[in-house]
XYZ file of C-alpha atoms in Angstrom:
671
model
C 96.539 96.190 70.751
C 94.086 98.352 68.812
C 92.135 101.455 69.770
C 89.448 99.325 71.448
C 91.919 97.605 73.801
C 92.850 100.128 76.440
C 95.117 97.953 78.587
C 96.164 94.334 79.171
C 96.717 92.995 82.702
C 99.324 90.235 83.177
C 99.217 88.650 86.664
C 102.566 87.900 88.343
C 101.502 86.748 91.810
C 98.902 87.586 94.423
C 100.286 91.130 94.874
C 101.945 92.067 91.609
C 100.973 92.371 87.942
C 101.909 94.148 84.716
C 99.728 96.620 82.839
C 100.488 96.912 79.114
C 99.144 99.802 77.076
C 99.721 101.384 73.655
C 100.606 105.070 74.032
C 101.136 107.259 70.968
C 102.676 110.709 70.797
C 99.917 112.565 68.968
C 96.696 114.513 69.384
C 93.609 114.478 67.174
C 93.637 117.596 65.025
C 89.989 118.417 65.625
C 90.560 118.662 69.396
C 93.929 120.397 69.383
C 93.714 123.832 70.992
C 97.096 125.053 72.108
C 98.269 127.920 74.308
C 101.678 129.078 73.191
C 104.512 130.537 75.231
C 107.592 131.514 73.289
C 106.613 129.170 70.493
C 106.245 126.135 72.790
C 102.963 124.229 73.247
C 102.235 124.158 76.982
C 98.583 123.068 77.050
C 96.363 120.859 74.897
C 92.613 120.962 75.249
C 90.387 117.900 75.056
C 92.502 115.635 77.268
C 95.038 114.794 74.559
C 97.983 114.771 76.968
C 99.877 112.053 75.073
C 100.932 114.834 72.716
C 103.649 115.606 75.260
C 105.073 112.052 75.421
C 108.749 111.806 74.445
C 107.994 108.791 72.229
C 105.456 106.139 71.236
C 105.021 102.397 71.723
C 103.965 99.872 74.347
C 104.353 101.050 77.932
C 104.623 98.296 80.556
C 103.816 99.213 84.154
C 104.822 97.024 87.100
C 102.177 97.307 89.828
C 102.676 96.091 93.409
C 99.392 96.281 95.338
C 101.087 95.471 98.650
C 103.365 98.493 98.359
C 100.431 100.684 97.337
C 98.267 99.524 100.248
C 101.032 100.043 102.810
C 102.131 103.481 101.579
C 99.030 105.119 100.109
C 98.064 106.981 103.256
C 101.516 108.585 103.561
C 101.830 109.371 99.839
C 105.032 107.297 99.598
C 103.932 104.693 97.049
C 107.061 105.273 94.956
C 109.402 106.543 97.677
C 111.498 103.362 97.631
C 113.108 103.254 94.187
C 113.987 99.572 94.633
C 110.358 98.588 95.298
C 107.824 100.925 93.773
C 104.075 100.579 93.867
C 103.794 101.847 90.278
C 106.929 101.439 88.170
C 107.443 102.008 84.452
C 109.573 99.244 82.958
C 111.858 101.422 80.832
C 112.597 99.474 77.685
C 116.055 100.943 77.101
C 117.282 99.406 80.384
C 118.201 102.807 81.846
C 116.141 103.700 84.926
C 115.802 107.403 84.097
C 112.974 108.067 86.540
C 115.200 107.089 89.453
C 118.322 108.748 88.131
C 118.006 112.294 89.436
C 120.742 113.405 87.075
C 121.286 117.127 87.484
C 120.510 119.013 84.318
C 118.768 116.048 82.646
C 115.066 116.023 81.799
C 114.947 112.227 81.428
C 114.242 111.620 85.114
C 111.126 113.798 84.797
C 109.862 113.171 81.259
C 111.618 109.964 80.174
C 112.838 109.486 76.601
C 111.590 108.003 73.345
C 113.209 104.607 74.001
C 111.378 103.965 77.284
C 108.536 102.439 75.260
C 108.745 98.971 73.691
C 108.592 98.841 69.893
C 110.358 97.167 66.984
C 113.075 97.319 65.806
C 114.609 98.786 68.964
C 113.382 97.289 72.259
C 110.859 94.637 71.280
C 111.168 92.079 74.132
C 110.406 92.016 77.848
C 111.480 88.634 79.267
C 113.363 86.937 82.139
C 116.805 87.618 80.642
C 116.252 91.093 79.226
C 117.053 94.402 80.920
C 114.681 95.254 82.443
C 113.521 91.722 83.207
C 110.171 90.239 84.194
C 111.401 89.383 87.709
C 109.056 90.230 90.554
C 109.928 92.829 93.190
C 111.824 90.261 95.274
C 113.931 89.194 92.294
C 111.925 86.015 91.731
C 111.635 84.434 88.283
C 108.046 84.813 87.010
C 108.265 83.001 83.675
C 106.462 85.890 81.940
C 107.300 86.956 78.376
C 106.124 89.946 76.324
C 107.957 89.461 73.037
C 107.762 90.115 69.305
C 106.493 93.632 69.924
C 105.517 95.225 66.620
C 106.509 98.601 65.282
C 104.895 101.631 66.853
C 101.472 102.621 65.550
C 97.819 103.106 66.421
C 97.485 99.321 66.498
C 100.313 97.268 67.982
C 100.806 93.559 68.619
C 102.921 91.463 70.992
C 103.081 87.825 72.071
C 102.405 87.234 75.780
C 103.286 83.836 77.227
C 104.224 82.029 80.450
C 107.351 79.914 80.175
C 110.019 79.800 77.506
C 113.278 77.866 77.224
C 113.948 77.793 80.980
C 114.239 74.431 82.741
C 111.387 74.910 85.219
C 108.283 75.968 83.300
C 105.160 77.323 85.050
C 102.311 74.855 84.711
C 99.004 75.795 83.143
C 96.132 76.374 85.599
C 98.599 77.484 88.292
C 98.865 79.359 90.561
C 95.664 78.321 92.304
C 94.029 80.552 94.878
C 92.813 78.256 97.626
C 90.330 80.670 99.108
C 90.305 83.266 101.821
C 92.743 81.598 104.204
C 94.922 82.869 106.981
C 97.967 81.540 105.143
C 99.803 78.248 105.118
C 102.545 79.288 107.530
C 105.054 76.518 108.208
C 102.738 73.749 107.013
C 104.142 71.641 104.207
C 102.839 70.674 100.783
C 102.335 66.912 100.371
C 101.988 65.437 96.887
C 101.502 61.894 95.657
C 100.350 59.903 92.637
C 96.980 58.169 92.909
C 95.497 56.290 89.941
C 97.764 58.209 87.578
C 96.668 61.561 88.945
C 98.661 64.010 91.030
C 97.087 64.874 94.364
C 98.279 67.720 96.543
C 97.297 68.470 100.118
C 98.116 71.562 102.136
C 96.678 72.862 105.390
C 95.763 76.494 106.035
C 96.307 78.140 109.387
C 92.661 79.095 109.430
C 91.704 75.434 109.838
C 91.127 74.426 106.221
C 92.625 71.372 104.565
C 92.856 71.593 100.771
C 93.085 68.471 98.606
C 93.867 69.329 94.986
C 93.307 66.878 92.127
C 91.116 67.533 89.104
C 89.363 69.955 91.397
C 89.889 71.440 94.862
C 88.231 69.845 97.884
C 88.134 72.001 101.001
C 87.793 70.312 104.373
C 87.245 72.522 107.402
C 88.303 71.672 110.958
C 87.057 74.835 112.631
C 90.373 75.104 114.468
C 93.832 76.487 113.741
C 96.264 74.031 112.106
C 99.900 74.466 113.120
C 101.223 71.058 112.031
C 101.650 69.536 108.581
C 99.234 66.975 107.097
C 100.331 63.345 106.786
C 99.265 60.969 103.996
C 98.972 57.249 104.768
C 97.507 55.116 101.996
C 94.235 56.745 100.982
C 93.961 58.692 104.248
C 94.907 62.293 104.948
C 95.594 63.007 108.625
C 96.021 66.340 110.365
C 96.170 67.419 114.006
C 94.746 70.812 114.962
C 96.182 73.173 117.539
C 93.656 72.207 120.192
C 94.235 68.487 119.765
C 91.579 67.286 117.329
C 92.808 64.364 115.198
C 91.151 64.360 111.765
C 91.312 61.480 109.284
C 89.818 61.909 105.815
C 89.375 59.375 103.014
C 87.411 59.715 99.798
C 84.350 58.238 101.471
C 84.533 59.195 105.127
C 85.852 61.531 107.779
C 86.570 60.750 111.426
C 87.706 62.890 114.334
C 88.659 62.282 117.941
C 90.013 64.360 120.818
C 93.734 63.595 121.056
C 94.849 65.691 124.022
C 95.081 69.086 125.606
C 97.631 70.702 123.290
C 98.461 73.060 121.808
C 99.972 70.914 119.025
C 102.817 72.335 116.955
C 104.337 68.916 116.282
C 103.412 67.137 113.054
C 102.450 63.452 113.312
C 104.744 60.717 112.016
C 103.869 57.154 111.032
C 105.571 53.767 110.942
C 105.279 50.171 112.085
C 106.135 51.031 115.670
C 104.947 47.799 117.313
C 106.139 45.431 114.563
C 102.698 44.058 113.734
C 102.906 44.876 110.016
C 100.514 47.835 110.217
C 101.101 51.551 110.599
C 100.895 53.385 113.916
C 101.244 57.111 114.578
C 103.037 59.325 117.076
C 102.845 63.062 117.792
C 104.073 65.431 120.530
C 102.383 68.349 122.246
C 102.993 71.432 124.339
C 101.211 69.601 127.151
C 104.496 67.596 127.413
C 102.924 64.281 126.364
C 104.055 62.077 123.489
C 100.982 60.334 122.058
C 101.005 56.890 120.372
C 97.917 56.402 118.156
C 96.563 53.216 116.550
C 93.191 52.534 114.915
C 91.877 55.980 115.726
C 92.652 56.051 119.435
C 95.496 56.778 121.837
C 97.027 53.441 122.850
C 99.740 54.865 125.094
C 101.324 58.177 125.949
C 104.561 59.216 127.651
C 105.101 62.304 129.775
C 108.446 63.891 128.802
C 108.513 66.817 131.214
C 108.784 69.664 128.685
C 107.117 70.940 125.531
C 107.373 68.871 122.339
C 107.222 71.155 119.318
C 109.413 69.121 117.023
C 108.117 66.302 114.843
C 109.240 62.753 115.698
C 111.423 60.670 113.416
C 110.614 57.001 112.761
C 113.150 54.267 111.889
C 114.065 50.690 112.813
C 117.315 51.529 114.579
C 118.181 48.061 115.900
C 116.892 45.855 113.088
C 114.254 44.044 115.157
C 111.460 44.663 112.631
C 109.763 47.382 114.678
C 110.348 51.089 114.235
C 111.718 53.270 117.008
C 110.533 56.828 117.734
C 113.098 59.624 117.978
C 111.928 62.920 119.470
C 113.497 66.033 121.009
C 111.967 68.143 123.775
C 112.368 71.734 124.893
C 114.759 71.144 127.806
C 117.589 69.852 125.554
C 116.875 66.092 125.757
C 116.739 63.698 122.803
C 114.675 60.525 123.393
C 114.397 57.200 121.601
C 111.370 54.983 122.352
C 110.355 51.523 121.205
C 106.765 50.580 120.376
C 105.924 49.824 124.003
C 106.956 53.319 125.043
C 110.192 52.133 126.684
C 113.236 54.402 126.476
C 116.184 52.709 124.731
C 119.486 52.348 126.636
C 121.745 55.383 126.318
C 118.856 57.823 126.090
C 117.774 60.497 126.662
C 120.792 62.373 125.362
C 121.244 65.864 126.779
C 122.541 68.413 124.277
C 123.621 71.949 125.122
C 120.363 73.757 124.313
C 117.782 72.036 122.124
C 115.110 74.660 122.717
C 111.342 74.410 122.296
C 111.252 75.188 118.573
C 114.469 73.582 117.438
C 114.449 71.650 114.157
C 113.038 68.138 114.188
C 115.572 65.266 114.320
C 116.428 63.187 111.252
C 117.860 59.677 110.935
C 120.155 58.056 108.377
C 123.310 55.999 107.891
C 125.581 58.984 107.250
C 128.908 57.139 107.084
C 127.700 53.995 105.246
C 128.782 51.666 108.058
C 125.428 49.881 108.333
C 124.378 51.749 111.490
C 121.975 54.680 111.756
C 123.023 58.085 113.054
C 120.650 60.580 114.690
C 120.941 64.274 113.795
C 119.466 67.045 115.954
C 119.884 70.840 115.979
C 120.158 72.933 119.110
C 119.143 76.516 119.787
C 122.744 77.490 120.472
C 123.514 77.022 116.770
C 124.971 73.498 116.682
C 124.265 70.382 114.647
C 124.618 67.247 116.795
C 125.098 63.673 115.633
C 124.712 60.511 117.775
C 124.884 56.797 117.199
C 122.036 54.441 118.154
C 123.579 53.963 121.622
C 123.364 57.691 122.366
C 127.100 58.352 121.994
C 128.157 61.481 120.097
C 129.813 60.766 116.767
C 133.435 61.817 116.380
C 134.095 65.432 115.351
C 130.500 66.528 115.873
C 128.767 68.884 116.685
C 129.121 71.205 113.711
C 128.700 74.897 114.463
C 126.266 77.061 112.489
C 126.074 79.927 114.971
C 122.314 80.493 114.932
C 119.278 78.303 115.586
C 117.760 76.361 112.722
C 114.022 75.783 112.995
C 113.361 74.167 109.579
C 113.778 70.388 109.586
C 117.063 69.200 107.988
C 117.282 66.914 104.944
C 119.605 63.961 104.252
C 121.051 62.840 100.932
C 124.297 62.179 99.077
C 124.390 65.525 97.306
C 127.940 65.196 95.897
C 128.111 61.471 94.914
C 130.868 60.715 97.408
C 129.059 57.647 98.789
C 128.037 59.276 102.088
C 124.962 61.186 103.209
C 125.241 64.908 103.756
C 123.152 66.916 106.234
C 121.439 69.945 104.662
C 120.373 72.680 107.101
C 118.879 76.172 106.858
C 119.671 78.548 109.716
C 120.271 82.232 110.316
C 119.890 83.235 106.680
C 122.369 80.642 105.410
C 122.183 77.298 103.624
C 124.563 74.707 105.084
C 125.588 71.262 103.893
C 127.748 69.084 106.158
C 129.745 65.986 105.333
C 129.206 62.820 107.358
C 132.062 63.756 109.700
C 130.700 67.242 110.454
C 132.917 69.262 108.112
C 131.283 71.827 105.876
C 130.809 70.811 102.243
C 132.761 72.661 99.566
C 130.878 75.762 98.392
C 128.901 76.161 101.616
C 127.508 77.978 103.528
C 125.462 80.002 101.046
C 124.051 83.324 102.197
C 120.343 83.698 101.481
C 118.711 87.014 100.706
C 117.152 88.489 103.837
C 113.470 89.424 103.604
C 111.631 91.719 106.060
C 109.655 89.650 108.552
C 106.415 91.536 107.934
C 106.095 89.706 104.607
C 105.514 86.480 106.537
C 102.612 86.907 108.961
C 103.438 83.620 110.687
C 106.941 84.500 111.849
C 106.500 85.587 115.458
C 108.592 86.115 118.549
C 107.996 82.429 119.345
C 109.867 81.369 116.228
C 112.499 84.073 116.543
C 113.343 82.718 119.978
C 115.069 85.861 121.212
C 117.334 86.342 118.193
C 117.375 89.800 116.517
C 114.646 90.084 113.876
C 117.018 91.284 111.170
C 119.055 88.072 111.483
C 116.082 85.803 110.769
C 115.137 84.746 107.237
C 111.791 82.911 107.012
C 112.640 79.612 105.342
C 111.004 76.276 104.691
C 112.700 72.945 105.184
C 114.857 71.856 102.212
C 114.004 69.132 99.708
C 116.552 67.201 97.625
C 116.198 66.014 94.029
C 118.476 64.884 91.197
C 116.995 66.966 88.388
C 119.546 66.139 85.686
C 119.824 62.439 86.495
C 123.601 62.807 86.927
C 123.678 61.610 90.542
C 124.284 65.063 92.002
C 121.452 66.471 94.092
C 119.887 69.916 93.890
C 118.631 71.643 97.059
C 115.279 73.460 96.889
C 113.567 75.471 99.621
C 111.376 78.474 100.243
C 112.998 81.671 101.473
C 111.195 84.957 101.879
C 108.816 85.235 98.935
C 110.925 83.053 96.642
C 111.519 79.388 95.922
C 115.304 78.953 95.816
C 117.500 76.203 94.349
C 121.230 75.444 94.599
C 123.463 72.685 93.313
C 125.843 70.497 95.343
C 128.593 73.150 95.120
C 126.408 75.965 96.426
C 125.751 77.555 93.021
C 122.283 78.964 92.373
C 120.444 77.096 89.611
C 119.719 79.026 86.425
C 116.152 80.332 86.354
C 115.936 80.647 90.139
C 114.675 81.978 92.443
C 111.071 81.387 91.422
C 108.761 84.159 92.597
C 105.713 83.335 94.733
C 104.557 86.781 95.839
C 103.964 85.812 99.465
C 106.305 84.239 101.991
C 107.166 80.589 101.275
C 107.619 79.105 104.736
C 105.703 75.946 103.790
C 108.041 73.179 102.635
C 107.729 72.562 98.866
C 107.131 69.113 97.426
C 108.368 67.207 94.372
C 106.654 64.496 92.351
C 108.511 62.471 89.701
C 106.456 60.554 87.155
C 108.413 58.958 84.318
C 110.451 61.693 82.668
C 108.419 64.487 84.258
C 109.274 66.292 87.489
C 106.654 68.525 89.070
C 107.442 71.048 91.760
C 104.778 72.438 94.105
C 105.001 75.363 96.528
C 102.470 77.302 98.587
C 102.775 80.912 99.692
C 101.506 82.170 103.039
C 98.859 84.161 101.177
C 96.991 81.032 100.105
C 98.403 80.579 96.593
C 99.545 77.175 95.268
C 102.225 77.282 92.551
C 103.541 74.533 90.301
C 106.358 74.155 87.770
C 107.405 71.288 85.536
C 110.576 69.771 84.045
C 110.361 67.101 81.345
C 112.660 64.892 79.326
C 114.916 63.119 81.845
C 114.017 59.593 82.942
C 116.947 59.438 85.391
C 115.512 62.149 87.656
C 115.365 61.022 91.314
C 113.428 62.586 94.181
C 115.638 61.676 97.158
C 114.105 63.808 99.941
C 111.073 65.142 98.052
C 108.974 66.738 100.807
C 108.739 67.726 104.462
C 110.394 65.061 106.684
C 111.392 63.104 103.569
C 108.152 61.259 102.764
C 104.370 61.214 103.084
C 104.597 59.501 106.501
C 106.856 62.241 107.937
C 109.384 59.572 108.944
C 112.337 61.976 108.906
C 114.548 59.049 107.937
C 116.745 58.112 104.988
C 116.587 54.344 104.594
C 119.546 52.531 103.055
C 122.740 54.167 101.859
C 123.883 56.240 98.920
C 123.567 54.492 95.523
C 127.145 55.549 94.832
C 129.921 53.606 96.584
C 132.728 55.682 98.126
C 135.543 56.175 95.625
C 138.932 57.077 97.151
C 140.942 59.777 95.432
C 144.080 58.856 93.494
C 146.271 60.782 95.940
C 146.269 60.338 99.706
C 146.205 64.053 100.538
C 144.729 66.868 98.445
C 142.854 70.201 98.490
C 144.886 71.543 101.409
C 144.360 75.139 102.511
C 143.696 77.176 105.627
C 141.089 79.832 106.237
C 141.112 82.646 107.077
C 144.469 83.538 105.560
C 145.863 86.028 106.546
C 144.997 85.257 110.154
C 143.943 88.329 112.138
C 142.969 86.559 115.339
C 144.347 83.604 117.260
C 142.949 80.717 115.182
C 142.716 79.410 111.657
C 141.138 76.262 110.213
C 143.192 73.832 108.130
C 141.116 71.889 105.582
C 142.236 68.848 103.583
C 140.888 65.766 101.813
C 142.157 62.423 103.119
C 141.691 59.495 100.720
C 142.402 56.628 103.141
C 142.759 55.778 106.809
C 145.960 57.499 107.858
C 147.669 59.419 110.632
C 147.925 63.161 110.080
C 150.535 65.486 111.560
C 150.780 69.230 111.036
C 153.883 71.292 111.815
C 154.321 75.058 111.550
C 157.727 76.630 110.823
C 158.925 80.201 111.067
C 161.053 81.770 108.324
C 164.199 80.487 110.059
C 162.981 76.899 109.730
C 162.268 76.388 113.422
C 159.220 74.361 114.430
C 156.869 76.705 116.314
C 153.750 74.544 116.413
C 152.783 70.886 116.077
C 149.308 69.293 115.885
C 147.585 65.942 115.334
C 144.978 66.116 112.566
C 141.552 64.595 112.028
C 141.603 61.324 110.117
C 138.231 60.555 108.494
C 139.012 58.607 105.273
C 137.446 59.416 101.886
C 136.298 62.779 103.183
C 137.231 66.377 103.810
C 138.673 66.979 107.263
C 139.181 70.179 109.206
C 141.254 71.016 112.249
C 141.497 74.215 114.276
C 145.020 75.594 114.702
C 145.621 77.768 117.754
C 148.186 80.419 116.779
C 147.819 82.649 119.818
C 151.464 82.220 120.811
C 152.803 83.297 117.400
C 153.752 86.842 116.458
C 152.817 88.715 113.309
C 154.689 87.328 110.341
C 154.867 84.737 107.562
C 154.907 81.023 108.433
C 155.150 77.702 106.601
C 152.973 74.718 107.462
C 153.641 71.130 106.498
C 150.863 68.547 106.672
C 151.933 64.895 106.509
C 149.572 61.918 106.015
C 150.812 58.357 106.474
C 148.692 55.277 105.704
C 149.640 51.604 105.850
C 150.836 51.702 102.233
C 151.998 55.241 101.479
C 152.734 58.688 102.846
C 152.321 62.161 101.369
C 152.942 65.724 102.472
C 151.789 69.163 101.393
C 153.461 72.484 102.203
C 151.654 75.809 102.389
C 152.005 79.367 103.655
C 150.023 81.292 106.228
C 150.339 84.874 107.368
C 149.500 86.320 110.779
C 148.544 89.994 110.872
C 147.623 91.543 114.209
């Protein structure tokens, strides 16, 4: 940076950026006119105020336009020290200007090491202190490094992306115009003629198709559902019931129904004729079956349908069934003729009008599909194809989950896990309803005002400060090691965790605006590309290269371009029993302050399980029969209400047809 370059602007996202400037502690002699008080210079004429700087070098300012806009009128732009509108990135890593240390001048004037210069503080990067994270803690991929020594002319290298795994792609982020935001719409991505194509719908009624360029298609109506891709066609349903189909060469539209439509369409071979049909639900309580651009049948379900249907051949007859939940707690399964299958509808406790959409998969690898649905009372339900609840379900999450779940074998145990986002937590459940090791994971809460599309409809009566705007999760094996990573939008960040609930290095990725649209993953050869859209109309993309074993297992909203919501087949890893029959035994909480504790253990084979509790005198004071799912973690609730405060011993015994094992542990009751 020489004397002709006043300042360099480095964009971070749609709201934030860095300003880099060279500031030197001097004044030109021909313009220096000083007033002296007690031998101290207190005024310099000619505007040469940098004479009073404590040091010289590159100053880097972090600007947040959203904070400035919201607080300018009240003169509180920098009132929140954790999120300033104008913040000096102090190179020495000590935030003097927020210190308010009595007797120190640093919090007013700073010090000579607040500027960047060699050989002292010559790098500003993701892993330095301070770092280039955005104001929500998101990774930006920005580097200002190799800063030269201080002088009238200074140099530095500015780049996006370094040695991190997920590198920001060139030409991204893309601003897709003056939209009303993407809201809960998803990003769909596919490969066509060797070229990546991305489609995302804006709430303002625009549909954006991104390839070598951006094609904008306008519906003139609000879009609340996610676009579907079938072959070379892109399909979207607007709020007021207009069904749009676009191809490269044509566009068609017809009036579907009264609406409003929150449900996203799903596609499959519903009538078994070898071609694709479509189905979508509406607030007018009708479930619409669409073929060849017209409604061929519709079913009145008696309550609003805001969830997206799932599509799968449940009975192996060559035709897909339709699985859909409605607002009055019923779960339906239809065949292609619109007939309800025996055993349905299933009535859960409280499904609710905006509960998460159902998903379908063979969770326990027994050759039969299971149906998974979430209810507004904070439960995850699981049913077989006859409508019977699976043993040990439902699992309790405590708060409603509105994002659609994902299915995949995240831990290579041979069974599918259910991945759910609800109430500010990330959950992963084993096929028998027990929580996976390392979960739940608490997600950073973000104020709702940052997501303009989170309303009282979505909150559903729950307190606003308990709701974290989240997308649906996607699942991918990034390393090619068989273990799946979980990616999702939360607040203004794109988050990622491994199968043990650990946050991936380099995450969260910052997106500036709320990421309630489900991200999407495309794998081509040894390259993985990740796409995410913020509610402010920005499309982001990152890339990972070098691993040909990468697998996209549940790569987008509802699992695929057709929104089937189904995992076909089973895990590629066969179940492998542990060497011991009984392991990883513990109870939580411990000490026990209430009346109950949960005993958790891994059972390697089909066996009977008995639990006995002894007092310090060796007397049996409690006896229980345990859960017996083989090759899986099991949990059982122990009621200790009748026991007094004290120390107790528990013995858990497992007996199979070939062997028996026991484990002894301690638990304390404190009341």
